[in-house]
Amino acid sequence: MEERKVVSIEERIPRLKQTRKSKANRRLIFYLSILFVLISLVIYLQSPLSHVRNINVEGAQHISSEEITKLSGVTTDTNYWQVNAKEIQKQIESHEQINSADVSRQFPSTVEIEVKEAERIGYVMEKGQYRAILEDGTQLEATSVPAGDAPVLAGFSKATYLEEMSKELKELPSSVASLISEIHWVPKEGNPYQIRLYMNDGYEVLASIRNFSTKMPSYPSIVSQLEPGSHGIIHIDVGAYFEELPEEEGSSDEENTNEAEG
């Protein structure tokens, strides 16, 4: 028979002790590592390293980035991990000129704020001052100079007609609204809704407040059919046509101006 190798207990004890010691050392190292990570995390959260360093604001045109940042309540002393995106969003959207806001965190220390401002559909001119009209009809405080992103509304002495004009401008495509420089309310007997438009391309337009948003989109097509340098008024109301003004009027005006200068 084959003889079996017998290992005595005395020989096994040192190996068992060594194995247990190794396991104990590994367990100790594991616990110490966890403790180190926890201590480091606490130090990090309590130190300026965890603070917000950058606040980026996008989409703002009429409202300054500084004002939006102040409204958010986020500063460089704010803990990055305590930034509540939904709460900040509500705070920013409380501004009357902001329709929506999107707030997000970008690791390790940046807060991104993207806003969508309420559209400005026009500027009311009164006594040399201009008040912006927002898409919901809200009128802002007066400023000395309009931003140039919407037409100026002049002569609207009655709030009813101004309100109707604002509603029509809201429905007008922005590509057409951008062509308008000024809109003057020029009511006449039998047509209190008549308006005169001064366009950025030099033409004048006679139209009506009623159905303005459905009639005015034909303007670019009408202009494209006119002879270059033609002078007159484009009528957009019941029908759409071009009324060319006699050149004599322009010539006589120039002659009168020259005589006056002489």
Coordinates of N, CA and C in Angstrom, one line a residue, residues 9 12-13 29 36 51 58 77 82 136 150-151 156 165 169 176 182 202 207 234 247 252:
I9 N -0.3 18.5 13.6 CA -1.0 19.7 14.0 C 0.0 20.8 14.2
R12 N 0.8 22.6 11.1 CA -0.3 23.4 10.5 C -0.6 24.7 11.3
I13 N -0.3 24.8 12.5 CA -0.6 26.0 13.3 C 0.1 27.2 12.8
I29 N -6.8 47.1 6.3 CA -6.6 48.1 5.2 C -7.9 48.5 4.6
F36 N -10.6 56.7 5.3 CA -9.9 57.7 4.6 C -10.8 58.4 3.6
H51 N -17.4 74.2 -3.9 CA -18.3 75.3 -4.2 C -18.4 75.4 -5.7
E58 N -27.2 81.3 -20.7 CA -27.4 81.3 -22.2 C -28.8 81.7 -22.5
D77 N -20.2 80.8 -3.5 CA -20.2 80.3 -2.1 C -21.2 79.1 -2.0
Q82 N -25.5 71.0 -3.4 CA -26.7 71.5 -2.8 C -27.5 72.3 -3.8
D136 N -47.6 88.3 -24.2 CA -48.8 88.2 -23.4 C -49.5 89.5 -23.1
A150 N -38.4 94.8 -32.7 CA -39.9 94.7 -32.9 C -40.3 96.1 -33.4
P151 N -41.4 96.2 -34.1 CA -41.8 97.5 -34.6 C -42.3 98.5 -33.5
F156 N -51.4 105.2 -30.9 CA -52.5 104.3 -30.3 C -53.0 104.9 -29.0
M165 N -54.2 95.3 -31.8 CA -53.0 95.4 -32.6 C -51.9 94.4 -32.0
L169 N -50.2 91.2 -33.9 CA -48.7 91.1 -34.1 C -48.2 89.8 -33.5
V176 N -42.0 88.2 -41.2 CA -42.7 89.3 -41.7 C -42.7 90.5 -40.7
E182 N -42.3 100.8 -38.3 CA -43.2 101.5 -37.4 C -44.6 101.2 -37.9
G202 N -38.4 100.7 -47.1 CA -38.7 102.0 -47.6 C -40.2 102.2 -48.1
A207 N -53.2 99.4 -44.0 CA -53.8 98.1 -43.7 C -54.9 98.4 -42.6
I234 N -48.6 100.5 -50.6 CA -49.2 99.2 -50.7 C -50.4 99.0 -49.8
E247 N -44.8 110.8 -59.9 CA -43.5 111.4 -59.6 C -43.5 112.9 -59.5
S252 N -42.1 118.1 -57.2 CA -42.5 119.4 -56.7 C -42.1 119.6 -55.2

